[in-house]
CSV table of C-alpha atoms and ligand atoms in Angstrom, one decimal:
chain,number,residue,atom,x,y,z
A,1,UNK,CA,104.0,72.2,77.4
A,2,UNK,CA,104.1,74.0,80.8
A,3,UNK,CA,106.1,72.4,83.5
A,4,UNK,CA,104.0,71.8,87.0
A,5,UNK,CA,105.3,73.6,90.1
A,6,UNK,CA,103.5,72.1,93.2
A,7,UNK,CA,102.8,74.3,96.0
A,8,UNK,CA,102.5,73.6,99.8
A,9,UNK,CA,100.6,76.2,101.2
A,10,UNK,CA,101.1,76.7,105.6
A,11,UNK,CA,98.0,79.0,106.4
A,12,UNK,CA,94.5,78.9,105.2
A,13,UNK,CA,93.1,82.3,106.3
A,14,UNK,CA,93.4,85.6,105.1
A,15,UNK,CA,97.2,85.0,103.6
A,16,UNK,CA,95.9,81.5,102.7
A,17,UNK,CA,93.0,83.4,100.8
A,18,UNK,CA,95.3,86.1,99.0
A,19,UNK,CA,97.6,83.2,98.2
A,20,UNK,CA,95.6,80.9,96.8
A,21,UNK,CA,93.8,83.4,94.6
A,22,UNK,CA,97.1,84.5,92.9
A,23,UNK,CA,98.5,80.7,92.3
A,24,UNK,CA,95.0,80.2,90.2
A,25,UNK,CA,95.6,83.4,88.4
A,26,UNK,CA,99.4,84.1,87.6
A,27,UNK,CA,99.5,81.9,84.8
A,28,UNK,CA,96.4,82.8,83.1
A,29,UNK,CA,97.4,86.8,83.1
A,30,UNK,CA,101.2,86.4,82.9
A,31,UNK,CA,103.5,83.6,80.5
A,32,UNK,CA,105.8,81.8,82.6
A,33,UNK,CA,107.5,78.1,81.8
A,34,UNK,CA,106.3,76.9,85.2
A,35,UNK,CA,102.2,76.0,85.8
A,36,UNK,CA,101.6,76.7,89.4
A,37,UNK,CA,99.5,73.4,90.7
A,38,UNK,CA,97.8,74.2,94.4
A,39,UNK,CA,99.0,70.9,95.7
A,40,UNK,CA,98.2,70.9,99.4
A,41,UNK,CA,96.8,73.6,101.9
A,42,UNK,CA,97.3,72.9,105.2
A,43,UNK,CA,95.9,74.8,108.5
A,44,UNK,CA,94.7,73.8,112.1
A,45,UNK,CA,91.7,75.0,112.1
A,46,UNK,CA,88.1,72.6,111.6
A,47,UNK,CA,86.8,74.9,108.7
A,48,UNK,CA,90.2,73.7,106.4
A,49,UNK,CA,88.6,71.6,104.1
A,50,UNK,CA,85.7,73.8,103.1
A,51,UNK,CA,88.4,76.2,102.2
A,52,UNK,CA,90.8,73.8,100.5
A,53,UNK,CA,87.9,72.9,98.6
A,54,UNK,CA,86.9,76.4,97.8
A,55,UNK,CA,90.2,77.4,97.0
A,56,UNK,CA,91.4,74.7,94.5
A,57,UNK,CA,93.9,72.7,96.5
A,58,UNK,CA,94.2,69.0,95.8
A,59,UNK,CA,94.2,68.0,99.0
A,60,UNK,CA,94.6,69.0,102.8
A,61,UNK,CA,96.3,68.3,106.1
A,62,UNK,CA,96.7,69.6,109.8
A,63,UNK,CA,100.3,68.9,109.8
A,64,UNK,CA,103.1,71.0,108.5
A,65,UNK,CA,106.0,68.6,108.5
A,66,UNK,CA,104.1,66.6,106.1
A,67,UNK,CA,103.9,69.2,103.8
A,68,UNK,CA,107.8,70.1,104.0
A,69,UNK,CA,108.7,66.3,104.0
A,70,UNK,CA,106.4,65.6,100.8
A,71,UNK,CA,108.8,64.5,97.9
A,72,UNK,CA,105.7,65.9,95.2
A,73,UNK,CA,106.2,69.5,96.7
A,74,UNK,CA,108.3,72.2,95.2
A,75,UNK,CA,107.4,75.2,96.7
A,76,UNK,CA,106.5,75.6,100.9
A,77,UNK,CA,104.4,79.1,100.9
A,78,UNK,CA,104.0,80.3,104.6
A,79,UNK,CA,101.5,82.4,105.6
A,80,UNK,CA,101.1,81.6,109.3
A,81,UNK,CA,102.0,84.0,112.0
A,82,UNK,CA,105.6,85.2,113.1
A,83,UNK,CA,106.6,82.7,115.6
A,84,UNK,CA,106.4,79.9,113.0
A,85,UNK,CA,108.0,81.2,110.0
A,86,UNK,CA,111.8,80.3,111.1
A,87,UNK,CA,111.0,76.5,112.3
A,88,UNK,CA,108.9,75.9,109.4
A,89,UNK,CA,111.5,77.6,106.7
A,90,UNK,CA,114.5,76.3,108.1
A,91,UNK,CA,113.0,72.7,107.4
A,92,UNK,CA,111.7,73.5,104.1
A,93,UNK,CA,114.6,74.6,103.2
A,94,UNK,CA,116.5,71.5,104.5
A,95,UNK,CA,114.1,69.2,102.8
A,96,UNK,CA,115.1,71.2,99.5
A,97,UNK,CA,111.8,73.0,98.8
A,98,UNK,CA,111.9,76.5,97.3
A,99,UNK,CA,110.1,78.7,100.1
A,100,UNK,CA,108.1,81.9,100.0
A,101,UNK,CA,107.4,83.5,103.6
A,102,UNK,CA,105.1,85.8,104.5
A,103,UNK,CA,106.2,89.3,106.1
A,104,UNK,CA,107.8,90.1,108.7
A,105,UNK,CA,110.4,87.3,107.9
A,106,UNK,CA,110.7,86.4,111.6
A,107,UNK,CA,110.5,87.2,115.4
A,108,UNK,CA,114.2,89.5,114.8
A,109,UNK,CA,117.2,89.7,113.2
A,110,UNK,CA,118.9,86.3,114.8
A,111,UNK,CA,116.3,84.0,113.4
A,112,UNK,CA,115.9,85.9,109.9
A,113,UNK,CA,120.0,85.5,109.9
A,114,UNK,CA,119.5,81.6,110.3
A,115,UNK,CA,116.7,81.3,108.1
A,116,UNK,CA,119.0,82.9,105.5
A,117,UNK,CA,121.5,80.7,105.7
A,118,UNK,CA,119.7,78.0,105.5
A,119,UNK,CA,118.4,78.6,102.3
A,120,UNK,CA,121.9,79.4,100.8
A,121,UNK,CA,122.7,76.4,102.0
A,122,UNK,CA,120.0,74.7,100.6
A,123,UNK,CA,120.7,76.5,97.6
A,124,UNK,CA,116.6,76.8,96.9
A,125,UNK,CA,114.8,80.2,95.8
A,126,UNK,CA,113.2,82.2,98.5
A,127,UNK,CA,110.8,85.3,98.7
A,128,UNK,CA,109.4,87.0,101.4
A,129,UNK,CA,106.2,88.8,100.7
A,130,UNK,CA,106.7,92.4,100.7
A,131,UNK,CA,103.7,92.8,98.2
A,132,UNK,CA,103.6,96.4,98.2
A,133,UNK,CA,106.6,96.6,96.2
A,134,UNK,CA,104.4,95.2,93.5
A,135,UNK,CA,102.1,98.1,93.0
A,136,UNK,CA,102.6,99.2,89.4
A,137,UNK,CA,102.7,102.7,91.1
A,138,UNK,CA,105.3,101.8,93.3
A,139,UNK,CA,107.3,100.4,90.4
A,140,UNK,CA,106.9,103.4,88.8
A,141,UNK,CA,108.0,105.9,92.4
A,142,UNK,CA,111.2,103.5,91.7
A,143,UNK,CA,112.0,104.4,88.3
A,144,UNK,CA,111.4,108.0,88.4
A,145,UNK,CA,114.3,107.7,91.6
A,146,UNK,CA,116.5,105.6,89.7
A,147,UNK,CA,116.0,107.9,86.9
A,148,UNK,CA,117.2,110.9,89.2
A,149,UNK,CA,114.0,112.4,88.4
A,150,UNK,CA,113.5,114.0,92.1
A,151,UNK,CA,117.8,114.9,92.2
A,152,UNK,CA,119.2,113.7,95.3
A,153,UNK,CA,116.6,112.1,97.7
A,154,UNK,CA,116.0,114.8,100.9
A,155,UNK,CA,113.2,112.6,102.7
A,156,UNK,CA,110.9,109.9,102.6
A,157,UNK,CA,108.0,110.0,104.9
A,158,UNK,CA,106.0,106.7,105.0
A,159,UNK,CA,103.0,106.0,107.2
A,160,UNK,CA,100.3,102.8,107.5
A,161,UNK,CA,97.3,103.3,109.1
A,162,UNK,CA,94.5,100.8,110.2
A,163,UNK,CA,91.7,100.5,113.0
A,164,UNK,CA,90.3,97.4,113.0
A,165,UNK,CA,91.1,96.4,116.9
A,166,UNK,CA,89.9,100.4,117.8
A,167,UNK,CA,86.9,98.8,120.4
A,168,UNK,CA,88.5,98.1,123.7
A,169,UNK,CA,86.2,95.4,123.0
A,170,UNK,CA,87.8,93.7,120.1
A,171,UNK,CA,88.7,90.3,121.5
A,172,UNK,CA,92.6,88.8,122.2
A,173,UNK,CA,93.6,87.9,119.2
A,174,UNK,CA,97.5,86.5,118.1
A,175,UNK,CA,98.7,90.2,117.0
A,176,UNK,CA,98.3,91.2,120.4
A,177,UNK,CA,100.6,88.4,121.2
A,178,UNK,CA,104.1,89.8,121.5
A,179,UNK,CA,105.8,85.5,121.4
A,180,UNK,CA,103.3,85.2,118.4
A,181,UNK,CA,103.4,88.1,116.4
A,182,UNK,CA,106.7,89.9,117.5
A,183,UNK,CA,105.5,93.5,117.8
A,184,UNK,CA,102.5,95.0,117.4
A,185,UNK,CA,102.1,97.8,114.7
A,186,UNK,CA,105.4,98.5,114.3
A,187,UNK,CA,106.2,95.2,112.8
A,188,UNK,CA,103.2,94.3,111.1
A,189,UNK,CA,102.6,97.8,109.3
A,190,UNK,CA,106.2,99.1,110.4
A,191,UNK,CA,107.8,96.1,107.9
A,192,UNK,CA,105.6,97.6,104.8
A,193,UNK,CA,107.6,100.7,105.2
A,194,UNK,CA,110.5,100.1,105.8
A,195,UNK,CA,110.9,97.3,103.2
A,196,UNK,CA,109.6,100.4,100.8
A,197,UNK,CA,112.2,103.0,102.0
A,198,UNK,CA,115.2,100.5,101.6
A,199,UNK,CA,113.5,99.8,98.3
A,200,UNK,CA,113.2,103.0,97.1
A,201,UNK,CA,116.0,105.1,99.0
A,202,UNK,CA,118.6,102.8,100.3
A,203,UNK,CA,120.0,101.5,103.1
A,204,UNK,CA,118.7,102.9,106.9
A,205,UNK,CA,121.8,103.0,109.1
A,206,UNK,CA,120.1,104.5,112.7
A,207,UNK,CA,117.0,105.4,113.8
A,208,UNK,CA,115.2,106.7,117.3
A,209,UNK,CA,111.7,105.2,118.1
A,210,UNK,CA,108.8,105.5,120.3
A,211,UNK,CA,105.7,103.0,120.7
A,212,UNK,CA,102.2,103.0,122.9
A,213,UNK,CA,100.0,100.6,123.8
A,214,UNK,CA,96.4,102.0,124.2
A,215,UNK,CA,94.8,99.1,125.6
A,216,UNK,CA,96.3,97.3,127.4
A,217,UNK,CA,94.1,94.6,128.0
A,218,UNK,CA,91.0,92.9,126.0
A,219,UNK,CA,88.6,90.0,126.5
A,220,UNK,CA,89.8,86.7,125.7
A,221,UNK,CA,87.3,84.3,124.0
A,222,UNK,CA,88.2,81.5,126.8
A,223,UNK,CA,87.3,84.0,129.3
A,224,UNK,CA,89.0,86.2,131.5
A,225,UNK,CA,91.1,89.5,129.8
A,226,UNK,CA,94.3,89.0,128.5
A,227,UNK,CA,97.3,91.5,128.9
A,228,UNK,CA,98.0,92.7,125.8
A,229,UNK,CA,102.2,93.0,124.6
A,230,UNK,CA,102.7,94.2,121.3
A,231,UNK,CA,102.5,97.7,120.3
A,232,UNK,CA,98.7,99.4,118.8
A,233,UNK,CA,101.4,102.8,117.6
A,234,UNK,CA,104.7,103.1,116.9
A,235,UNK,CA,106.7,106.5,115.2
A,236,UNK,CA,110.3,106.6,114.3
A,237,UNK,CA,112.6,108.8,112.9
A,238,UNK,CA,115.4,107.4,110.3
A,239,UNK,CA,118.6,108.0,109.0
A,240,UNK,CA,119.8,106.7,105.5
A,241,UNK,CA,123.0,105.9,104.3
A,242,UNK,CA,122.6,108.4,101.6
A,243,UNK,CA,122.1,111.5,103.8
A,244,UNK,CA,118.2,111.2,103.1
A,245,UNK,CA,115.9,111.3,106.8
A,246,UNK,CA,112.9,109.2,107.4
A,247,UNK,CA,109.9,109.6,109.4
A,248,UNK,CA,107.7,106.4,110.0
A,249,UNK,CA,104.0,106.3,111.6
A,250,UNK,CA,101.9,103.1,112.2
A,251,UNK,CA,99.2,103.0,114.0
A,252,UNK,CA,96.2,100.2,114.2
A,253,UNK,CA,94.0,102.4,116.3
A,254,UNK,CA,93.6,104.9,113.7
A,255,UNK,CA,89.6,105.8,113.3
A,256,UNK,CA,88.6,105.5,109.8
A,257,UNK,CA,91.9,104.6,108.3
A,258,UNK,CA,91.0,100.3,107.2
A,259,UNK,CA,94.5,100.1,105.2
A,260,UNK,CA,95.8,103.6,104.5
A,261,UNK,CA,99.5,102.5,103.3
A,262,UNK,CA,101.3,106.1,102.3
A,263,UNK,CA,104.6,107.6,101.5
A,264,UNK,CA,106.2,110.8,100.1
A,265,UNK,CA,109.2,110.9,98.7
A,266,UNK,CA,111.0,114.6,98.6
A,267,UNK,CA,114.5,115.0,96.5
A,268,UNK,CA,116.2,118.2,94.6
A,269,UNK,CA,114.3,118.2,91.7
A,270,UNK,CA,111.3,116.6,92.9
A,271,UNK,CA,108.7,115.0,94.9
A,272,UNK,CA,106.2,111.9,94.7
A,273,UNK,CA,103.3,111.2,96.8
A,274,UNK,CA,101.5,107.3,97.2
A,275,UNK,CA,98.6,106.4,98.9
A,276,UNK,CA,97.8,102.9,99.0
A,277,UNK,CA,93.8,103.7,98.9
A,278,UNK,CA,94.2,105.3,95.8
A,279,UNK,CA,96.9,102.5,94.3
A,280,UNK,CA,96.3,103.2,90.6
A,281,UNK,CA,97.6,106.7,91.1
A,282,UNK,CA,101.0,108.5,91.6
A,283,UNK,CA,101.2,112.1,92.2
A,284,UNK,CA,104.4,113.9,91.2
A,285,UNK,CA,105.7,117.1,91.2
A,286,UNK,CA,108.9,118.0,89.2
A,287,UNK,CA,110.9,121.1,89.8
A,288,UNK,CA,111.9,121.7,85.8
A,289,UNK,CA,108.2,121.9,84.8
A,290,UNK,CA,107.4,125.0,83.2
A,291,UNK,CA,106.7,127.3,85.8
A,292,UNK,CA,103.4,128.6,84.9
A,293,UNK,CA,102.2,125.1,84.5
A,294,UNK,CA,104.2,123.8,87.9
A,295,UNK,CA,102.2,121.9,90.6
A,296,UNK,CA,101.7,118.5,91.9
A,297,UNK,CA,99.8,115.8,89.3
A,298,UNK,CA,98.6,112.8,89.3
A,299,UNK,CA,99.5,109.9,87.1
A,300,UNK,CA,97.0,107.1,86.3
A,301,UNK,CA,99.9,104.3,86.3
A,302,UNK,CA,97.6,102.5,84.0
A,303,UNK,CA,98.6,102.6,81.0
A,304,UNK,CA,101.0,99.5,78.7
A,305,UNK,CA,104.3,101.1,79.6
A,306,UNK,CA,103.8,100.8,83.2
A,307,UNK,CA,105.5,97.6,85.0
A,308,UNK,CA,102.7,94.7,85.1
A,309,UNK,CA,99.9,96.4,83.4
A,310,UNK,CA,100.3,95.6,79.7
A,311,UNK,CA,99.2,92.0,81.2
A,312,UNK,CA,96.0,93.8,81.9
A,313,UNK,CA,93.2,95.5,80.5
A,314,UNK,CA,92.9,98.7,78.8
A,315,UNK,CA,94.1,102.1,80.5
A,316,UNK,CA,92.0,103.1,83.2
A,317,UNK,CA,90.4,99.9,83.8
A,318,UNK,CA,92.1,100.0,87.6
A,319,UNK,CA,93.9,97.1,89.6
A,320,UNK,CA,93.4,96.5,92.7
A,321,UNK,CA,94.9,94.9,95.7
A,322,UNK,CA,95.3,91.1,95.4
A,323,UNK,CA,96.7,91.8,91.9
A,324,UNK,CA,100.2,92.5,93.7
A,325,UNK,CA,100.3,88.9,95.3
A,326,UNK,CA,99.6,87.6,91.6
A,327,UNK,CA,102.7,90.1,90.3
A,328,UNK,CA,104.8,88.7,93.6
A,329,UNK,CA,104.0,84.8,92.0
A,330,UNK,CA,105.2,86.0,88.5
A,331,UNK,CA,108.7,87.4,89.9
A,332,UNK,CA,108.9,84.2,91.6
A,333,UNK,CA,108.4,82.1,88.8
A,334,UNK,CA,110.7,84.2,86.6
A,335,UNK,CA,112.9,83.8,88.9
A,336,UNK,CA,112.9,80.2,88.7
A,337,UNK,CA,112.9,80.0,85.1
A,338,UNK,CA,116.2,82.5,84.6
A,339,UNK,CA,118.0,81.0,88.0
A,340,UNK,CA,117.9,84.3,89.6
A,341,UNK,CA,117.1,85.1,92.7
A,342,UNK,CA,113.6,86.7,93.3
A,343,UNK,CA,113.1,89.8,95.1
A,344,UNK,CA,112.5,90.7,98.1
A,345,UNK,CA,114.3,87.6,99.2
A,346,UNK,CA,115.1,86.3,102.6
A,347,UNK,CA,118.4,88.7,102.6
A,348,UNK,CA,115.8,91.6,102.1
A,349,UNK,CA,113.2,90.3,104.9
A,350,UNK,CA,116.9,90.2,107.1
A,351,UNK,CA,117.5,94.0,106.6
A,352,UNK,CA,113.8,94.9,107.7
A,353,UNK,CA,114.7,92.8,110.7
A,354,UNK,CA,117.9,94.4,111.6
A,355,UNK,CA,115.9,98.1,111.4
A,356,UNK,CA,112.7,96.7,113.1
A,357,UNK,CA,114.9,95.4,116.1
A,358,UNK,CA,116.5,98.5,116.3
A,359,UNK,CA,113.8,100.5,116.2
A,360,UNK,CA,112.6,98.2,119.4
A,361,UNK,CA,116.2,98.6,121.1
A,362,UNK,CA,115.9,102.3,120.7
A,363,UNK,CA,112.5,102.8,122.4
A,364,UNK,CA,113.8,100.3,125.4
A,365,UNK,CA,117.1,102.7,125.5
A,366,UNK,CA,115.4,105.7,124.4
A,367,UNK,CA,118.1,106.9,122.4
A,368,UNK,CA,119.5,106.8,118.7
A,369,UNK,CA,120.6,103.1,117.8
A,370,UNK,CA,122.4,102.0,114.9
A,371,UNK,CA,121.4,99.5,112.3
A,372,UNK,CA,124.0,96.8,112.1
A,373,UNK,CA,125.4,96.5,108.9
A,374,UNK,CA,125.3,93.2,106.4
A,375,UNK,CA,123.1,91.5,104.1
B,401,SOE,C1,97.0,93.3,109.1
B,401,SOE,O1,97.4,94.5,109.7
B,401,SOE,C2,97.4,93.2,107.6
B,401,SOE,O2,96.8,92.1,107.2
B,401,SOE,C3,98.9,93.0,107.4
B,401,SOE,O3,99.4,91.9,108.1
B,401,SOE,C4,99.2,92.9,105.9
B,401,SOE,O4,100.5,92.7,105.7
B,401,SOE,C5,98.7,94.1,105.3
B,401,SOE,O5,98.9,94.1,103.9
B,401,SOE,C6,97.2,94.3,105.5
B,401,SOE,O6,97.0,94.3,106.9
């Protein structure tokens, strides 16, 4: 008999969407002790019941605090923007619910430092929802490294893409919010990456940085324009621990590009090339390959021996994107069953923080600025 895992869920729109569709499914495609029950959504907004209907929660309320203080739930799930995250995990935490964030863990590094330790001292599970490291492709970019497939790592390149506010006319929304969502690009896309470089090449001890702002102001529904603070572009250049270099491009003002996630990765022996648009494949190119036969190929990471997929169908019947928030849920719940902590974790989402503030210090200083050390 499975044991019933009540969720909380803080967020009811596209997060709360992507969430809820992956608590229905993780324990049809994947065995775990734990049954996920969708407990209680809660969201501010007037169309919350239609989706808590639609989306198979038990119940719903406006209020977050009575989600965190509800004896029956085990797991808090936010998915509402930045500026919430740290009150709303610090009291989860503190009313002993297991939490799951969604990314960028916080504002900075000062509030992702107390959000960790409240959760150690809690002593509950926490995730934060870097989902991309769940692509079975990006599992596999992981192995080939730890395998020393590509030699020592030279460089990883990693860029995210998007466009959807491109028409001066898009309206204010929070993301152009800089108390609401942080930073602009750079820490909505920017986190992606960089949670994928530390994953896959190690830690990133300085970095130089430069953002724009393209428009600077758009209409606001209530009215008048609104001055917009976070950035629309951001580039910066890395260093690792490891010797490796890193070069990082986000943009939301990219025509054409809807959610064009990439990365190379170039070592001694080898390179490998992702594309999020194209997230069944991995193109590698190995330097021992016979020489007449030597060029870049692609993988179709679909087969049983790749990480997730004998859960699936058949080779070449292709995944797709809401399947990584459904892989995310089955670390989680593994983790709970074993008493490990999940990954990424809140000490994860902390090192993202340290590089993304940075990254913001050294485009205020324009100069190189190191990454403070620590976990
Ligand atoms: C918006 O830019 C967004 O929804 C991000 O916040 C997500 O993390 C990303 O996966 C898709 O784009």
């Amino acid at each position: 008999m499975k044991q019933p895992l009540r969720f909380g869920l803080i967020g009811h729109k596209f997060m709360g969407k992507a969430h809820s569709q992956a608590l229905h499914d993780v324990s049809f495609f994947f065995e775990a002790r734990f049954e996920p029950v969708r407990a209680v959504l809660c969201g501010l907004e007037d169309d919350l019941p239609e989706a808590a209907a639609r989306y198979g929660w038990q119940r719903w309320t406006h209020s977050w605090r009575e989600v965190v203080a509800d004896p029956e739930i085990d797991v808090v799930v936010i998915a509402t923007p930045g500026n919430t995250h740290c009150e709303i995990a610090i009291a989860a935490a503190e009313a002993g619910r297991h939490v799951i964030c969604e990314k960028p863990l916080a504002l900075d590094a000062e509030q992702a430092a107390r959000m960790c330790k409240a959760v150690e001292r809690a002593g509950v599970k926490h995730l934060v929802n870097f989902n991309y490291r769940r692509v079975p492709a990006v599992q596999l970019a992981r192995q080939l490294i730890e395998q020393g497939r590509l030699g020592e790592i030279y460089y990883f390149r990693g860029t995210y893409w998007q466009d959807w506010p491109l028409d001066p006319a898009f309206p204010f929304v929070w993301r152009f919010d800089k108390a609401i969502a942080g930073a602009g690009s750079m820490a909505d896309k920017g986190s992606h990456l960089v949670d994928l470089a530390l994953y896959l090449v190690g830690d990133i001890v300085e970095v130089a940085a430069t953002t724009e702002i393209f428009v600077r102001e758009r209409p606001a529904p209530e009215g008048a324009a609104r001055r917009v603070t976070t950035d629309d572009a951001a580039a910066f250049l890395a260093r690792f621990r490891s010797g490796a270099i890193g070069l990082f491009g986000t943009s939301r003002m990219s025509a054409g590009h809807k959610n064009a996630l990439g990365f190379e990765v170039n070592g001694s022996r080898g390179s490998l090339i992702f594309d999020l648009e194209r997230l069944n494949e991995l193109q590698v190119y190995f330097v021992g390959d016979d020489r007449a036969a030597r060029g870049f190929r692609t993988i179709m990471v679909t087969e049983p021996v790749h990480r997730y997929v004998d859960r699936w169908w058949p080779p070449g019947h292709v995944l797709g994107w809401e399947h990584t928030f459904i892989h995310q849920y089955y670390e989680f719940l593994h983790a709970l069953e074993t008493d490990t902590l999940p990954s990424p974790n809140f000490h994860d989402g902390l090192k993202v923080q340290r590089v993304l503030d940075a990254v913001e210090q050294a485009v205020a200083e324009k100069r190189w600025i190191g990454v403070p050390e620590g976990t």
